mmCIF file of C-alpha atoms in Angstrom:
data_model
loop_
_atom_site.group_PDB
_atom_site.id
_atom_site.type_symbol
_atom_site.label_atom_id
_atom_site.label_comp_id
_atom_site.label_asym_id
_atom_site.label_seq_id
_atom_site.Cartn_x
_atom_site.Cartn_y
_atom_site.Cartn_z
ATOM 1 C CA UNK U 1 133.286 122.735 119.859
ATOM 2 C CA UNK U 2 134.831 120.126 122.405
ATOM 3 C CA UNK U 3 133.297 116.665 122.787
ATOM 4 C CA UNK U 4 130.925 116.474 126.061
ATOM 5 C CA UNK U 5 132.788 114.983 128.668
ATOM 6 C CA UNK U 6 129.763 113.036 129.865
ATOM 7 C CA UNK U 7 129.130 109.642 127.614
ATOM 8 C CA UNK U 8 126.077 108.176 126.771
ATOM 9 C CA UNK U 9 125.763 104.154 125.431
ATOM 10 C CA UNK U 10 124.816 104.483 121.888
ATOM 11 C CA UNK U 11 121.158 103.015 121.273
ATOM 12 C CA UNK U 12 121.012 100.054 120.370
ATOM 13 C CA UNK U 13 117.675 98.793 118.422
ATOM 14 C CA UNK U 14 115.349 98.914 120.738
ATOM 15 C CA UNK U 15 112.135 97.146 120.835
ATOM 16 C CA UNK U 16 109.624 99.180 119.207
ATOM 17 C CA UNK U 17 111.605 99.003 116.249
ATOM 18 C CA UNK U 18 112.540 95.221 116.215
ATOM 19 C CA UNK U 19 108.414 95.362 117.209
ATOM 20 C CA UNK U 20 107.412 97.399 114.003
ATOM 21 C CA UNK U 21 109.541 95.821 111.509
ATOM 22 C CA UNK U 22 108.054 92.832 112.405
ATOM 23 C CA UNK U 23 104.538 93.764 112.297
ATOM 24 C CA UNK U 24 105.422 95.998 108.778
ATOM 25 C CA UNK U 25 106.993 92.674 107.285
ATOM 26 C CA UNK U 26 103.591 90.414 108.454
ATOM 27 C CA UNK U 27 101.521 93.807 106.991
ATOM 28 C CA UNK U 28 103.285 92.980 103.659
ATOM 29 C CA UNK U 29 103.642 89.104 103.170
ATOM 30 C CA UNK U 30 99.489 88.853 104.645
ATOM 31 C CA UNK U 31 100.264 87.468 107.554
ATOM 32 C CA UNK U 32 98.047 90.033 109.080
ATOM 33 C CA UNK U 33 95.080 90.246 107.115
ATOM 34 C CA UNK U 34 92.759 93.094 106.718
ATOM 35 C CA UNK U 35 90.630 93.608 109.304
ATOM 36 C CA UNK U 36 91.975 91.237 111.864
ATOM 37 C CA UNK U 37 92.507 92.415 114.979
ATOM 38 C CA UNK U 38 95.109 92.849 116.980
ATOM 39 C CA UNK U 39 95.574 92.696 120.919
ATOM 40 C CA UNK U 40 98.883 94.731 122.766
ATOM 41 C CA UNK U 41 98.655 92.096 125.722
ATOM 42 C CA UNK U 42 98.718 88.905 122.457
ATOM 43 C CA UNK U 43 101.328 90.770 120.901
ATOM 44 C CA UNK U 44 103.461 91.667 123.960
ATOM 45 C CA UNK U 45 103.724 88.007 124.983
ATOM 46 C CA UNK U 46 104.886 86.866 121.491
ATOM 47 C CA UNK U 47 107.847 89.296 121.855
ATOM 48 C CA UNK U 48 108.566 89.569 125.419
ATOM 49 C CA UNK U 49 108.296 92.794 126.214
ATOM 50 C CA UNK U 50 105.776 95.070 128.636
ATOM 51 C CA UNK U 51 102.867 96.648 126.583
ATOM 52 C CA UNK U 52 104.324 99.919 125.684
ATOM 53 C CA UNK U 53 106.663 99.376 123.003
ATOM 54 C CA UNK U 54 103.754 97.507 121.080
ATOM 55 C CA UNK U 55 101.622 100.470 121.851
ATOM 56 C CA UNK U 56 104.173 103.005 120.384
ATOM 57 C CA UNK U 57 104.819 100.583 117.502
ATOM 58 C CA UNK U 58 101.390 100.467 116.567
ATOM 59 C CA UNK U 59 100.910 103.958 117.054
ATOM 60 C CA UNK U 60 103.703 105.015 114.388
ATOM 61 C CA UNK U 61 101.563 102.248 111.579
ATOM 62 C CA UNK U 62 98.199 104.018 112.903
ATOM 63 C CA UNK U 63 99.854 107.440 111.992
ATOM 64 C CA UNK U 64 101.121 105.522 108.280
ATOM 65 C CA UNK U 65 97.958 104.380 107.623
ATOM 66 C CA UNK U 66 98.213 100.555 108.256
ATOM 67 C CA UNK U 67 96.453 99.812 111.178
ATOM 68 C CA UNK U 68 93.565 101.773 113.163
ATOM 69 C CA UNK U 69 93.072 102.443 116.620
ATOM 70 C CA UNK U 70 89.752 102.121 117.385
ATOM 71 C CA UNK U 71 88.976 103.843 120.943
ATOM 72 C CA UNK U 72 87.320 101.681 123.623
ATOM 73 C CA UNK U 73 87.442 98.793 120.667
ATOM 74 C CA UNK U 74 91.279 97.921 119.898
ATOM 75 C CA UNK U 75 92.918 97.675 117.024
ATOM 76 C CA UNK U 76 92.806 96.232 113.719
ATOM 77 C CA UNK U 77 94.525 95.935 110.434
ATOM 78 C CA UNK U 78 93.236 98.769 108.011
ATOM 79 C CA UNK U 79 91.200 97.543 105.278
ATOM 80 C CA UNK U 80 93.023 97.997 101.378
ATOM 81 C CA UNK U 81 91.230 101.396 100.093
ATOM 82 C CA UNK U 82 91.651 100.829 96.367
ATOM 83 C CA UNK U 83 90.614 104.741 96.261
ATOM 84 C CA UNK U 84 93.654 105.141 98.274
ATOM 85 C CA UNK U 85 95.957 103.035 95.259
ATOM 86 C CA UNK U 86 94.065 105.492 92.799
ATOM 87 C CA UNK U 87 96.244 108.011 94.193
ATOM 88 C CA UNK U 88 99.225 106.340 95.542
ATOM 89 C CA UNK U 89 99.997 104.258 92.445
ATOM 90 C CA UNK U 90 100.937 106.967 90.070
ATOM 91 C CA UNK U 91 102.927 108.544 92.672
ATOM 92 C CA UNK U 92 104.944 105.724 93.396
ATOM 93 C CA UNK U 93 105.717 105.175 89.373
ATOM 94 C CA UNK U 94 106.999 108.776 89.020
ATOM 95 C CA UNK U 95 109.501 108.252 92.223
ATOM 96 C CA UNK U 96 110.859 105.047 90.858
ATOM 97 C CA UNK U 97 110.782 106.425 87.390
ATOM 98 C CA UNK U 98 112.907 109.200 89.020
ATOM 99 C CA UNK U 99 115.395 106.666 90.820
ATOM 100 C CA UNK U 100 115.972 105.427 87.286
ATOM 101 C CA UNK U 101 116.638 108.751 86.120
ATOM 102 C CA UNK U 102 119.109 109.804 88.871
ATOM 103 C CA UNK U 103 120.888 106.251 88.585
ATOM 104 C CA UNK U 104 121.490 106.471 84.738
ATOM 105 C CA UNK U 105 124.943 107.704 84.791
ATOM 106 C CA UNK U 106 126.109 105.002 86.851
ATOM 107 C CA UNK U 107 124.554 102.321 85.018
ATOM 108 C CA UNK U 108 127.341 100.159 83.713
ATOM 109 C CA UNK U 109 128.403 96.756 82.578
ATOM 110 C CA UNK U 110 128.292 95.614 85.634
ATOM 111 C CA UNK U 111 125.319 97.050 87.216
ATOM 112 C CA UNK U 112 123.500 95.633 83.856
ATOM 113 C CA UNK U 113 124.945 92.014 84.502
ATOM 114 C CA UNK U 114 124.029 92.876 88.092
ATOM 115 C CA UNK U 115 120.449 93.821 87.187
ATOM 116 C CA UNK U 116 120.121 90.785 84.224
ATOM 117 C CA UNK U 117 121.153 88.085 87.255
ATOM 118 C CA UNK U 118 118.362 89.273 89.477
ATOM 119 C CA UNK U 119 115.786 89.363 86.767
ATOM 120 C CA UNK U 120 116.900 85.761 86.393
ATOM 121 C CA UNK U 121 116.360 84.899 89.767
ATOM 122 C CA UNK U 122 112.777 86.453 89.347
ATOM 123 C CA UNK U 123 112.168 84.295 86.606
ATOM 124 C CA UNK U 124 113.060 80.750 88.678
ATOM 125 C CA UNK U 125 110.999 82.083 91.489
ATOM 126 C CA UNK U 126 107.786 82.624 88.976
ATOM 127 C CA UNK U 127 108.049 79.425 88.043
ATOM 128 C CA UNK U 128 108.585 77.686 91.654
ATOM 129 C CA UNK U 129 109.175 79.985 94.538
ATOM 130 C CA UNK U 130 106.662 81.263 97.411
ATOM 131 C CA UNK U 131 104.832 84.584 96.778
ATOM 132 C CA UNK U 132 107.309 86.380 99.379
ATOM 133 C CA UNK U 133 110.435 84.863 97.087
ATOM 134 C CA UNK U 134 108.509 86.157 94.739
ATOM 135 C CA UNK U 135 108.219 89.800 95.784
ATOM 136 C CA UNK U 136 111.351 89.948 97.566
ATOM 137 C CA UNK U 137 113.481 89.266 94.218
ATOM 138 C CA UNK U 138 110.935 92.062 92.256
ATOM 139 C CA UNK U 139 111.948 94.218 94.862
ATOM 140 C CA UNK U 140 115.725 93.782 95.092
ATOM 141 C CA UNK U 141 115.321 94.463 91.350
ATOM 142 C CA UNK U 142 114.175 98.536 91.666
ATOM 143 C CA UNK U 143 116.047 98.671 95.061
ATOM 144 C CA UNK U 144 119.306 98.403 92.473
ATOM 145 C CA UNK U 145 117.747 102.026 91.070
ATOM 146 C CA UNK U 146 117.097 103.382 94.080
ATOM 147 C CA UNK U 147 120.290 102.196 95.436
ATOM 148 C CA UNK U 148 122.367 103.715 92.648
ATOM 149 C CA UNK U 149 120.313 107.367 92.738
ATOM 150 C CA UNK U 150 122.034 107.735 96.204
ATOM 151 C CA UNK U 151 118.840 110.272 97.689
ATOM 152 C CA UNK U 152 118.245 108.993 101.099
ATOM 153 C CA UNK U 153 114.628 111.458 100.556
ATOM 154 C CA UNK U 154 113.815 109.248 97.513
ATOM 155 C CA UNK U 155 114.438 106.086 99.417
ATOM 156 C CA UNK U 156 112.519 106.947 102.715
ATOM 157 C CA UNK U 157 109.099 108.237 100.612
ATOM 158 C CA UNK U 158 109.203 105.177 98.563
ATOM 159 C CA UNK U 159 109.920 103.093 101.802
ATOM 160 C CA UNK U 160 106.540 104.414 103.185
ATOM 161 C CA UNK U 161 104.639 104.375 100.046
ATOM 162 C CA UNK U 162 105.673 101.213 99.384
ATOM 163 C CA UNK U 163 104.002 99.760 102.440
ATOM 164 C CA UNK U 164 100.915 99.760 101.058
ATOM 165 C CA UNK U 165 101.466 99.214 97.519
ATOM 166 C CA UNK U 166 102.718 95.979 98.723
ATOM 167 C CA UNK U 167 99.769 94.844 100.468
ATOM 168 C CA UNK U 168 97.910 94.935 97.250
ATOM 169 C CA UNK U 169 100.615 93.629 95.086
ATOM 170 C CA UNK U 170 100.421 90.015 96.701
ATOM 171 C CA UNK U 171 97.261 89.948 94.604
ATOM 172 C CA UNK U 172 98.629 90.637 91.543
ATOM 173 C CA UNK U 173 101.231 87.739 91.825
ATOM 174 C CA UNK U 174 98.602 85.132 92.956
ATOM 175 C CA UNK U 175 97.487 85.696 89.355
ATOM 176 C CA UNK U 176 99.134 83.769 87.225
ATOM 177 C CA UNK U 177 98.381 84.992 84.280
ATOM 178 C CA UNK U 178 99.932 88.400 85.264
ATOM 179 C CA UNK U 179 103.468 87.199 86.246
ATOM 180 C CA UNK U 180 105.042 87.515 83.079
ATOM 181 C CA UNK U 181 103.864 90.661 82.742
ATOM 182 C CA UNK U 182 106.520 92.318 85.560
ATOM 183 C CA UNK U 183 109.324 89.903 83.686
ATOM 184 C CA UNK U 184 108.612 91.497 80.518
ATOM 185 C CA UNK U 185 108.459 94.961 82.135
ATOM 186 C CA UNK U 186 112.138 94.237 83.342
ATOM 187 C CA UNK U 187 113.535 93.224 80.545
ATOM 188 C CA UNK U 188 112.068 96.320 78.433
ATOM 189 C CA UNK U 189 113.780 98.227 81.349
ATOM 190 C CA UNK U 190 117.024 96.373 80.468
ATOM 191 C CA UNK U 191 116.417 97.099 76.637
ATOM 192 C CA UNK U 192 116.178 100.662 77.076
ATOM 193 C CA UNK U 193 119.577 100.890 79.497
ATOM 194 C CA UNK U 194 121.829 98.768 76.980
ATOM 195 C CA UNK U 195 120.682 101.321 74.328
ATOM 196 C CA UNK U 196 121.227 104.064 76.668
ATOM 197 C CA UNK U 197 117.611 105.394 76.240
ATOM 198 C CA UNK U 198 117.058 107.576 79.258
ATOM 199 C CA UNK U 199 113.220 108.938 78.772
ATOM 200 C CA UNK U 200 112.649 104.878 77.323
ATOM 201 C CA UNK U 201 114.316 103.390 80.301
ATOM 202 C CA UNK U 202 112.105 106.193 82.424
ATOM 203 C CA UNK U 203 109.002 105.453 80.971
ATOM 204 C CA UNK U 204 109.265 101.623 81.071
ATOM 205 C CA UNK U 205 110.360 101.868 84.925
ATOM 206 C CA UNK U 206 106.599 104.149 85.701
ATOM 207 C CA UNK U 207 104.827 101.625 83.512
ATOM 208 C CA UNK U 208 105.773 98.477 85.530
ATOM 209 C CA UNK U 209 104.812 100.151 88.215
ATOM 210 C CA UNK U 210 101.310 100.560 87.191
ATOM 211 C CA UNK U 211 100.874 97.197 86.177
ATOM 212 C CA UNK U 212 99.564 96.048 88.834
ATOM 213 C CA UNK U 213 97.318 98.922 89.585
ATOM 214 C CA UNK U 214 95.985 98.332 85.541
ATOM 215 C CA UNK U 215 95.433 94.431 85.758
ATOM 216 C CA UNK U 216 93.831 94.248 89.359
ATOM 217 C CA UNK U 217 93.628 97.545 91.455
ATOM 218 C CA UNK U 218 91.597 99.420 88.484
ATOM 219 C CA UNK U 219 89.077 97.055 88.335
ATOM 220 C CA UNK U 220 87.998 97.348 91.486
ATOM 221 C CA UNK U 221 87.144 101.469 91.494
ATOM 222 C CA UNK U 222 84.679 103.134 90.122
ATOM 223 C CA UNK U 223 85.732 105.835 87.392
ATOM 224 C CA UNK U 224 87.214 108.575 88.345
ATOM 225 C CA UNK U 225 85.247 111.589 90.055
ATOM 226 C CA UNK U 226 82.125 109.078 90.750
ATOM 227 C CA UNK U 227 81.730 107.655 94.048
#
């Protein structure tokens, strides 16, 4: 088939997107709160554009879950639904169980030495970085998995999932006492790679995922099948 003769100028990013990865990014880190509100002519100001890219930005986090569009009464940042974790947790462990299990094969020196440096850098944070350091270096430790697995479907369901996992997990980390807890679950990750334990490496990778759902989400619901 010959190329079309007329061009087009590829797109560039335009501003919905520069708008919603903003917005996602605040969403995560809490500079938008639950429940606040937000206003297109406020937000179109702060990034110089008309209203409608805001509008279609917060349109495609309405249809995600994040925020809600209340007709006649604006919009607002959607309140945490721990019923909603009940069922999004679990999920999330199995898919970045599975990145572990389609990176395995590719798991080498190097990616371990890779893998052992950022756990490092998670450590110093614990001990004296901000809660987005924080989060940011847990993160860049699973994106390695995910990375490695090479399954751009994998990537973009844990993307969206991960939206709202992360909204919650800022509360886990303000805990203290809890910290260690996602070191240790690293470093039993680690364990079960250098001694090429596939199902062990697996099974740590879904339980440091529920960690935070165990120590702080679980708490919060009522048991299962009562409302």
């Amino acid at each position: 088939m010959p190329i079309p003769q007329d061009t087009a100028p590829l797109a560039r990013p335009n501003a919905k997107e520069r708008i919603l990865q903003t917005l996602s990014a605040w969403l995560v880190d809490g500079t938008l709160e639950p429940g606040e509100r937000l206003y297109d002519e406020e937000l179109s100001r702060y990034f110089e554009v008309s209203r409608t890219p805001v509008r279609e930005a917060l349109q495609v986090l309405a249809e995600k879950g994040l925020v809600e569009i209340l007709p006649g009464r604006g919009t607002r940042v959607a309140p945490i639904d721990p019923e909603e974790l009940r069922q999004s947790y679990p999920l999330l462990s199995h898919l970045h169980g599975f990145a572990v299990r389609l990176a395995f094969d590719k798991i080498d020196e190097e990616v371990l030495a890779r893998l052992e440096e950022r756990n490092q850098v998670l450590y110093r944070l614990l001990k004296e970085g901000t809660l987005p350091q924080i989060q940011e270096a847990d993160r860049l430790f699973h994106q390695e998995f995910i990375d490695l697995a090479a399954n751009k479907y994998l990537a973009a369901v844990i993307d969206d999932l991960s939206l709202h996992i992360y909204r919650s997990e800022t509360q886990f980390f303000k805990k203290r006492e809890f910290r260690g807890r996602s070191l240790a679950g690293h470093e039993k990750i680690l364990a079960a790679l250098r001694a090429r334990d596939l199902e062990g490496a697996v099974s740590a990778a879904e339980e440091n995922w529920m960690l935070n759902f165990h120590l702080v989400i679980e708490a919060l619901l009522p048991p299962s099948g009562q409302k």
